Tab-separated table of C-alpha atoms in Angstrom:
chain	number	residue	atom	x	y	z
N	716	UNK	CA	0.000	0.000	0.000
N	717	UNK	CA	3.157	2.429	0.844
N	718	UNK	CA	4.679	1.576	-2.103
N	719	UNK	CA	1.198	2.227	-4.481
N	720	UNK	CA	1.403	6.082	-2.479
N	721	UNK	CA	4.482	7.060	-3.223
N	722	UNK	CA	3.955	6.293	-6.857
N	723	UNK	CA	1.202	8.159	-6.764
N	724	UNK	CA	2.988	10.768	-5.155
N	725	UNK	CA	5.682	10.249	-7.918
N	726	UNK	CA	3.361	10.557	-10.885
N	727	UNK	CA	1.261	14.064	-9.460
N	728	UNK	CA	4.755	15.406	-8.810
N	729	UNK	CA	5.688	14.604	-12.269
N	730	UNK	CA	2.987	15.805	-14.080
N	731	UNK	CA	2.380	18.668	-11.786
N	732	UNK	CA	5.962	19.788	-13.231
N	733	UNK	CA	5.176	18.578	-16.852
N	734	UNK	CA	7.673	16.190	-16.669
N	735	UNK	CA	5.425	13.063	-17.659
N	736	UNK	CA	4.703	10.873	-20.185
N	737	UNK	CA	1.454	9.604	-20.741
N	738	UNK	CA	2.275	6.259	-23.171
N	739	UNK	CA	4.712	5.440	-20.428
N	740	UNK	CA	2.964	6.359	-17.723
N	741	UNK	CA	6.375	7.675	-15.970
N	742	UNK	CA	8.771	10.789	-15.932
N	743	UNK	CA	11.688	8.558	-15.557
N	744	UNK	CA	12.586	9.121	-19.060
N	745	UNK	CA	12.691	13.018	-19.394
N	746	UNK	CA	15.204	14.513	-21.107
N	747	UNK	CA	15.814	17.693	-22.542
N	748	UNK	CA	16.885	18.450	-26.108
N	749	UNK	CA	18.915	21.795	-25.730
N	750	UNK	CA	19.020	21.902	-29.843
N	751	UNK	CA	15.610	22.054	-30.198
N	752	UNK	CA	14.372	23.488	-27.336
N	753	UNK	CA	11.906	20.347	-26.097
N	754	UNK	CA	11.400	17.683	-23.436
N	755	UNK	CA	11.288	14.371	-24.569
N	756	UNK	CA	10.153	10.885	-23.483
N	757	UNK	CA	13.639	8.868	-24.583
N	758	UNK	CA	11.038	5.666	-23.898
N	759	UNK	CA	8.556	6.376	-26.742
N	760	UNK	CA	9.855	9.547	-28.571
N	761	UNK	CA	7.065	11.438	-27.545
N	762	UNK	CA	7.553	15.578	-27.360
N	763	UNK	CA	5.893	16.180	-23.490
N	764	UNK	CA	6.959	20.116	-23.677
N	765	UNK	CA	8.348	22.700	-26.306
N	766	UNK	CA	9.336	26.161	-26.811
N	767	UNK	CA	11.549	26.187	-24.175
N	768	UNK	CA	13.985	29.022	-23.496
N	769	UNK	CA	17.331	28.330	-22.892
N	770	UNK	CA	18.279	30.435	-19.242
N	771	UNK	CA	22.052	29.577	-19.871
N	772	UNK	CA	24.587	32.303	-20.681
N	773	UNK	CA	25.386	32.467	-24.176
N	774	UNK	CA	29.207	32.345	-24.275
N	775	UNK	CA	31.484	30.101	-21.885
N	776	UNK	CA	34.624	31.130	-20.213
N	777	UNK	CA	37.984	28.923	-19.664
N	778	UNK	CA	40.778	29.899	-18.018
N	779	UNK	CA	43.000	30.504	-20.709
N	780	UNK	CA	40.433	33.184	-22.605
N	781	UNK	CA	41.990	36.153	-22.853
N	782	UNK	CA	40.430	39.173	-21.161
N	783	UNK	CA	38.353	39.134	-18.294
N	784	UNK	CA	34.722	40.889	-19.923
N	785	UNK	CA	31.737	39.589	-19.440
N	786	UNK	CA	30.863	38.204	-23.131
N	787	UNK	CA	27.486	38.483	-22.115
N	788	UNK	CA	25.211	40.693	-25.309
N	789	UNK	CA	22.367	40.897	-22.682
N	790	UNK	CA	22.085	44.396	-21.536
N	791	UNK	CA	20.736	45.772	-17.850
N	792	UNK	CA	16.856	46.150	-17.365
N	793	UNK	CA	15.203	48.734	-18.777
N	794	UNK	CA	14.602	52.369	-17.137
N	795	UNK	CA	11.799	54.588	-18.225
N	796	UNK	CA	12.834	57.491	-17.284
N	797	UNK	CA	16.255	57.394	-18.672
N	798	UNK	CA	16.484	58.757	-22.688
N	799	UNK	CA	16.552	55.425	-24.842
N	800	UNK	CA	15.414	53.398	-21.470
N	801	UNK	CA	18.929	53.486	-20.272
N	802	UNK	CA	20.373	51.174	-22.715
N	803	UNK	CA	22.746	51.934	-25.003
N	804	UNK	CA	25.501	50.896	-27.730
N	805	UNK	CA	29.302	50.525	-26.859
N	806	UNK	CA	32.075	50.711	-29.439
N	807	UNK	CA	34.897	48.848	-28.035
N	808	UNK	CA	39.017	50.734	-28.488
N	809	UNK	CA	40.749	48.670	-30.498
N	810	UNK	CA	44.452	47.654	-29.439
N	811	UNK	CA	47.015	49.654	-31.255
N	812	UNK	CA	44.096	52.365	-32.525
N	813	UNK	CA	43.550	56.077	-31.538
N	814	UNK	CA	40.096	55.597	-30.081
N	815	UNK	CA	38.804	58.719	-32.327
N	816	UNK	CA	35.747	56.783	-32.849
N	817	UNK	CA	35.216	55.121	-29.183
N	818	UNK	CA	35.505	59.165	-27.921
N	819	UNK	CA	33.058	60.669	-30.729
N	820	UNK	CA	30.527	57.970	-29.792
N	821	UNK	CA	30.431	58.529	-26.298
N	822	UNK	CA	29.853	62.060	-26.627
N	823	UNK	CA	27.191	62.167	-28.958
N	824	UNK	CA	25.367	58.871	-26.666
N	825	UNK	CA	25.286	60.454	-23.577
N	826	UNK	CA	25.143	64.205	-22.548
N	827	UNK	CA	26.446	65.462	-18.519
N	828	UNK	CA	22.868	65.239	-17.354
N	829	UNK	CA	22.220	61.453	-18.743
N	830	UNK	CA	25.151	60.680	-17.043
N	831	UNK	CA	24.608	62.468	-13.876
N	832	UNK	CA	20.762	61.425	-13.912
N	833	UNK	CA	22.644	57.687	-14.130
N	834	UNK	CA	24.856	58.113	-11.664
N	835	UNK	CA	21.769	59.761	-9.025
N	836	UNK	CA	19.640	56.415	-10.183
N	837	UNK	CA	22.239	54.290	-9.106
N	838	UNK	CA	22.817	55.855	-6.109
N	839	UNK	CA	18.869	55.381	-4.914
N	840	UNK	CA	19.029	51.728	-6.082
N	841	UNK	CA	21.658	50.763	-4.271
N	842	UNK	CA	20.603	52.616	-1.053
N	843	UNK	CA	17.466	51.674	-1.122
N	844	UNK	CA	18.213	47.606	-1.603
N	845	UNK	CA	20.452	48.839	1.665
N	846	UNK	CA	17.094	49.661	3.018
N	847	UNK	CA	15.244	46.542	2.149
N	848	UNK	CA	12.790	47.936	-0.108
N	849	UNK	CA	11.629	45.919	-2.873
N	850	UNK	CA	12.266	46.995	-6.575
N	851	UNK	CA	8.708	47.919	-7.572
N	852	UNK	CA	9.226	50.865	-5.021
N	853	UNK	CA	11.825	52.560	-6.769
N	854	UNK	CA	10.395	54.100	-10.060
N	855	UNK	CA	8.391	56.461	-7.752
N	856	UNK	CA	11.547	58.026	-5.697
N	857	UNK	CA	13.698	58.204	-9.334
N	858	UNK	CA	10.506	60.262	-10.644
N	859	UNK	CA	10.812	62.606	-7.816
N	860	UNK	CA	14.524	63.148	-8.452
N	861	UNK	CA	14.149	63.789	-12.181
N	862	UNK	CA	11.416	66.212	-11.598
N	863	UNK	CA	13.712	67.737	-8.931
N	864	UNK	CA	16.467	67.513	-11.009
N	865	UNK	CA	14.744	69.680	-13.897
N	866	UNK	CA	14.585	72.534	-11.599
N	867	UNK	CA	18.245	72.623	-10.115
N	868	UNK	CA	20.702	70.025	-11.364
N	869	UNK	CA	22.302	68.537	-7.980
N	870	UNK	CA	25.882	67.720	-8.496
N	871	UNK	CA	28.553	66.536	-6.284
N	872	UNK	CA	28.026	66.471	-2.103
N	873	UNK	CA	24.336	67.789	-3.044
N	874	UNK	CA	23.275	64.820	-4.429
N	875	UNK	CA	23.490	62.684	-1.497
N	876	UNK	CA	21.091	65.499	0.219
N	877	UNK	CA	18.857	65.002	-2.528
N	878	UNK	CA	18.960	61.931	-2.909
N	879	UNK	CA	17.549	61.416	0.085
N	880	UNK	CA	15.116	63.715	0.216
N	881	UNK	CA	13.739	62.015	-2.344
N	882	UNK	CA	13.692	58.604	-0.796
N	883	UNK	CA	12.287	59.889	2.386
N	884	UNK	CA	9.030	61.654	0.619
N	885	UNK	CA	8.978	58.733	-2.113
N	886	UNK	CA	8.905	55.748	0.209
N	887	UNK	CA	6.962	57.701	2.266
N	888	UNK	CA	4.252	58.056	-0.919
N	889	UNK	CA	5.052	54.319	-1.457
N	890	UNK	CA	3.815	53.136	2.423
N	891	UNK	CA	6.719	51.918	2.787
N	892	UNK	CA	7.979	52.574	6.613
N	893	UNK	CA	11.272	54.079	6.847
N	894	UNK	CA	12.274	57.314	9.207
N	895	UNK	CA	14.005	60.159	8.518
N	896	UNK	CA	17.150	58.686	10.803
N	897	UNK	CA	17.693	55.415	8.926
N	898	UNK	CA	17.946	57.461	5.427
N	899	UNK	CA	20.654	59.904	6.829
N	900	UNK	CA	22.860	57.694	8.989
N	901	UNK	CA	22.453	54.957	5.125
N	902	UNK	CA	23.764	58.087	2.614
N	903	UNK	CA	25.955	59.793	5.260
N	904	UNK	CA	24.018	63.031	5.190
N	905	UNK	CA	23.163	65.882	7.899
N	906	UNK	CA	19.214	65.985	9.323
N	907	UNK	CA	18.755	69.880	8.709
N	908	UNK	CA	20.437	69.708	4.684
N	909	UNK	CA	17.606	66.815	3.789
N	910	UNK	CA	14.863	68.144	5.383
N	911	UNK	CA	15.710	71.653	3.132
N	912	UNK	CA	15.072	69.513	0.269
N	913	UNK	CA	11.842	67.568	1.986
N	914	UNK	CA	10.670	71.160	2.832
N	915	UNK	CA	11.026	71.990	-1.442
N	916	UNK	CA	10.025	68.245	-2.706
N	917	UNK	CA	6.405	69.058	0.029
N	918	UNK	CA	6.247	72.724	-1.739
N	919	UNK	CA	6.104	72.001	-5.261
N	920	UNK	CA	3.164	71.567	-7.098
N	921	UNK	CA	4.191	69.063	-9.894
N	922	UNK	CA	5.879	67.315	-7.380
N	923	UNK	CA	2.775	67.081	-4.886
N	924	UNK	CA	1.128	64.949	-8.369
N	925	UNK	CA	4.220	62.287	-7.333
N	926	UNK	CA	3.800	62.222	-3.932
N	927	UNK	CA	0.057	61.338	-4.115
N	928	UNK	CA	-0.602	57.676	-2.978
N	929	UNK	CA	-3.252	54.933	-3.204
N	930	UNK	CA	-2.209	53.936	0.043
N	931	UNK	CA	-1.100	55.369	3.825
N	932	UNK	CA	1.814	54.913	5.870
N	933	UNK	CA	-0.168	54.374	9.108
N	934	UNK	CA	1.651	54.117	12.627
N	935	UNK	CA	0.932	50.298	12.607
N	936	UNK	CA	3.475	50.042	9.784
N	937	UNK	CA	6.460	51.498	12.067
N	938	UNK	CA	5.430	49.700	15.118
N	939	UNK	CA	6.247	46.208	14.387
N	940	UNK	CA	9.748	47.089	13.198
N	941	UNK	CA	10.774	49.059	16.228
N	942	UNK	CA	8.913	47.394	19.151
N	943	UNK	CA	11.281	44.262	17.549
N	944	UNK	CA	14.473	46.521	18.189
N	945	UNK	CA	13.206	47.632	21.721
N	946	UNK	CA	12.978	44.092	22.621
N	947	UNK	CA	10.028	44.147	24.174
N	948	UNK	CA	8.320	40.430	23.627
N	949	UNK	CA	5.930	39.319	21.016
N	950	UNK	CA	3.009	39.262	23.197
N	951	UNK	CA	3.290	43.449	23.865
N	952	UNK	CA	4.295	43.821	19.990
N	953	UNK	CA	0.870	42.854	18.975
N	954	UNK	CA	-0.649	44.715	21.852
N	955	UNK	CA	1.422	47.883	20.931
N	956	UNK	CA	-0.289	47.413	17.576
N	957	UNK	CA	-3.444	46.883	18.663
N	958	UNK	CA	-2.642	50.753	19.990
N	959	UNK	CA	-1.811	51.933	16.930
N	960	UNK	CA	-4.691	50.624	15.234
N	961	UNK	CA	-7.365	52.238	17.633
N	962	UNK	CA	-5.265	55.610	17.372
N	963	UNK	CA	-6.428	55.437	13.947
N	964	UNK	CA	-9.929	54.164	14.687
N	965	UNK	CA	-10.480	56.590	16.645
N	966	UNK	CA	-8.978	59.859	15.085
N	967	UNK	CA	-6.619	60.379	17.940
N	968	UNK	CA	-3.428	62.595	17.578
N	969	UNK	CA	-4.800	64.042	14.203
N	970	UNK	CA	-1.993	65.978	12.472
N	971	UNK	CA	1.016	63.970	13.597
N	972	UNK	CA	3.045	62.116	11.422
N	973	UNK	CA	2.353	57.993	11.655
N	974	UNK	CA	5.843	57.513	13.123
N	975	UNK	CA	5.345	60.536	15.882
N	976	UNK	CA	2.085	58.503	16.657
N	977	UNK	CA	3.616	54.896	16.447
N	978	UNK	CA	6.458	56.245	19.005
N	979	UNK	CA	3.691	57.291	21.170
N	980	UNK	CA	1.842	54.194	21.434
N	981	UNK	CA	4.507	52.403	22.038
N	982	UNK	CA	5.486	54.626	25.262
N	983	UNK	CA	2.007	54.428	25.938
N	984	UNK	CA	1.771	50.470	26.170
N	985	UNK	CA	5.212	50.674	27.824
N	986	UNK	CA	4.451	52.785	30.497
N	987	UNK	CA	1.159	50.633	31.920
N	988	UNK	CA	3.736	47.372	32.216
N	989	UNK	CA	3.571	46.390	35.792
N	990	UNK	CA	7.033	44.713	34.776
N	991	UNK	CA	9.835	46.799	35.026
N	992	UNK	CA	12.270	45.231	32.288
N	993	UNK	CA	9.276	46.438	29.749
N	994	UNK	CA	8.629	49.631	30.821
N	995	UNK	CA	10.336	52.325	27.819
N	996	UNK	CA	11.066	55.770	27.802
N	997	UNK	CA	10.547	58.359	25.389
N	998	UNK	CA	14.111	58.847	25.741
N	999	UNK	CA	14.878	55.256	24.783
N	1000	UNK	CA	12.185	55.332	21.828
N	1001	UNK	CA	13.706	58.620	21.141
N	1002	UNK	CA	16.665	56.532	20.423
N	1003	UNK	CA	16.106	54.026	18.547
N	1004	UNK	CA	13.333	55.511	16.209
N	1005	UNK	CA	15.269	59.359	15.986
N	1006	UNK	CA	12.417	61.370	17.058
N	1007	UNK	CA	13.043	63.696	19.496
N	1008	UNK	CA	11.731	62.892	23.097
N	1009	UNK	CA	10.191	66.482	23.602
N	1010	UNK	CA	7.873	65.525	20.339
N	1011	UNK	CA	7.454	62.246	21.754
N	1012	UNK	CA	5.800	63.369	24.810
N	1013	UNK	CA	3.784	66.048	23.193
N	1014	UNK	CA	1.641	63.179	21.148
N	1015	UNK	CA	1.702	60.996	24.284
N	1016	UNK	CA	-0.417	63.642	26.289
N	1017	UNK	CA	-2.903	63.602	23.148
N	1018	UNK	CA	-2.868	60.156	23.485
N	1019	UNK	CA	-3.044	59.387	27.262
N	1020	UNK	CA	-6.229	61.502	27.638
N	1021	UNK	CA	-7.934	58.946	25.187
N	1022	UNK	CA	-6.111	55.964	27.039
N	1023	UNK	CA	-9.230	53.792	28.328
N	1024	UNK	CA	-9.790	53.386	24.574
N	1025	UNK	CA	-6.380	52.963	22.884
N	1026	UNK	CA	-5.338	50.231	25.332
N	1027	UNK	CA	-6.151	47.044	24.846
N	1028	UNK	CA	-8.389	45.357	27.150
N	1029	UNK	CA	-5.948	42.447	27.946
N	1030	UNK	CA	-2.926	44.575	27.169
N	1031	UNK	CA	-1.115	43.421	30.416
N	1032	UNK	CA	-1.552	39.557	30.426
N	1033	UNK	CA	1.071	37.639	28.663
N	1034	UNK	CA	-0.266	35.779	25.722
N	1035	UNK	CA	0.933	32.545	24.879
């Protein structure tokens, strides 16, 4: 009977991946033809799946090739917002030849701003994979830096500033949590020179158009996260949360940013722990999250009048 199962098992496994042939009742004999492009029963002949597309790189290396560039013809992914969608043609310098051509090329291909527009692309790519944000976040906060860009071209130790700016106010339009502190301590940059560029990205009009979003960064979204790095255990995490939702339910705090708020609920929870070792501070919040304590404490009085409703009504018992 265990051995009838795990046939069974073999055969939905098999066909569940295509892999099966139906005159031979098996997948055992699966091959594929890299010449054609098809799987094929070597049993009975039989074609199970075509039109395949060979993943493989196109060229391969040994150690005695000379050169080390990639032979690869496949070019990066496509940009939008770059002239030509980023890609372009290369002529490679011949050995032993003046390069006239190589140099005329590259300066009729790309102009200072394609290449400084490339450069400030880049840069919010790579910071914000640092950041953990997924890919389908990033058009957004390159829009806002073109736009930008159009206005004042940032060159140099500005476009670190800007960059961020732009990162901050696009995730932000994204819902995608991040503070103010993680984006300046990531590109190296000073509070007050990002926040002059915030300030101009929250002031323009074209730019407002960008910054509109389908969704909201809520103070739920920043709560998990830092609750995690307060170490405070799962079972006030979720309560916390439970905080930040009702702040929202219930209109309290209107005004404040989600991340002032989500600081606030968590030194709201905090504070009603009969335990010690869980009570935080809006100094210690203040710390981790980068909000100053005295703006802390000014949403936690909003908050503490509505208290009987924010706090859960089991907040205090340790859930299992």
């Amino acid at each position: 009977m265990a051995t009838s199962a795990s046939n069974y098992n073999k055969k939905l496994d098999a066909i569940n991946n295509a892999l099966y042939c139906n005159n031979c009742q098996t997948g055992d004999y699966i091959t594929e033809d890299h010449k054609e492009g098809t799987m094929v029963c070597t049993g009975c002949g039989v074609v199970v799946m075509n039109s395949l597309i060979d993943l493989d790189r196109e060229w391969r290396e040994f150690e005695n090739d000379s050169g080390t560039k990639d032979k690869s013809r496949v070019a990066g992914p496509v940009n939008e917002l770059l002239d030509g969608g980023g890609l372009s043609t290369s002529i490679e310098r011949v050995k032993g030849g003046t390069g006239g051509l190589t140099k005329t090329h590259m300066k009729i291909q790309q102009s200072d701003n394609e290449k400084h527009l490339r450069e400030a692309f880049r840069k919010i790519e790579d910071f914000a994979e640092k950041l953990g944000v997924e890919h389908k976040h990033f058009s957004r906060v390159q829009q806002i830096y073109k736009e930008l860009d159009k206005k004042k071209n940032f060159k140099g130790r500005y476009m670190d500033q800007v960059v961020a700016a732009c990162l901050y106010t696009g995730l932000k339009a994204e819902a995608v949590s991040r503070t103010i502190k993680e984006i300046i301590v990531l590109t190296n940059t000073k509070k007050k020179e990002v926040n002059k560029y915030i300030q101009l990205i929250n002031s323009d009009e074209n730019l407002k158009k960008l910054l509109k979003s389908t969704s909201y960064n809520s103070p739920k979204d920043y709560v998990e996260k830092y609750t995690a790095e307060l170490e405070l255990p799962v079972y006030l995490q979720t309560a916390t949360q439970e905080v930040a939702e009702n702040v929202m339910k219930y209109g309290v705090g209107y005004g404040k940013s989600p991340v002032t708020l989500a600081a606030a609920s968590i030194v709201l929870l905090c504070q009603s722990q009969p335990d010690e070792q869980f009570k935080r501070t809006a100094k210690d919040v203040e710390g981790v999250m980068g909000i100053s304590e005295t703006t802390i404490k000014k949403a936690l009085k909003e908050l503490e009048k509505e208290k009987e409703k924010l706090l859960p009504a089991k907040y205090s018992v340790k859930q299992q």
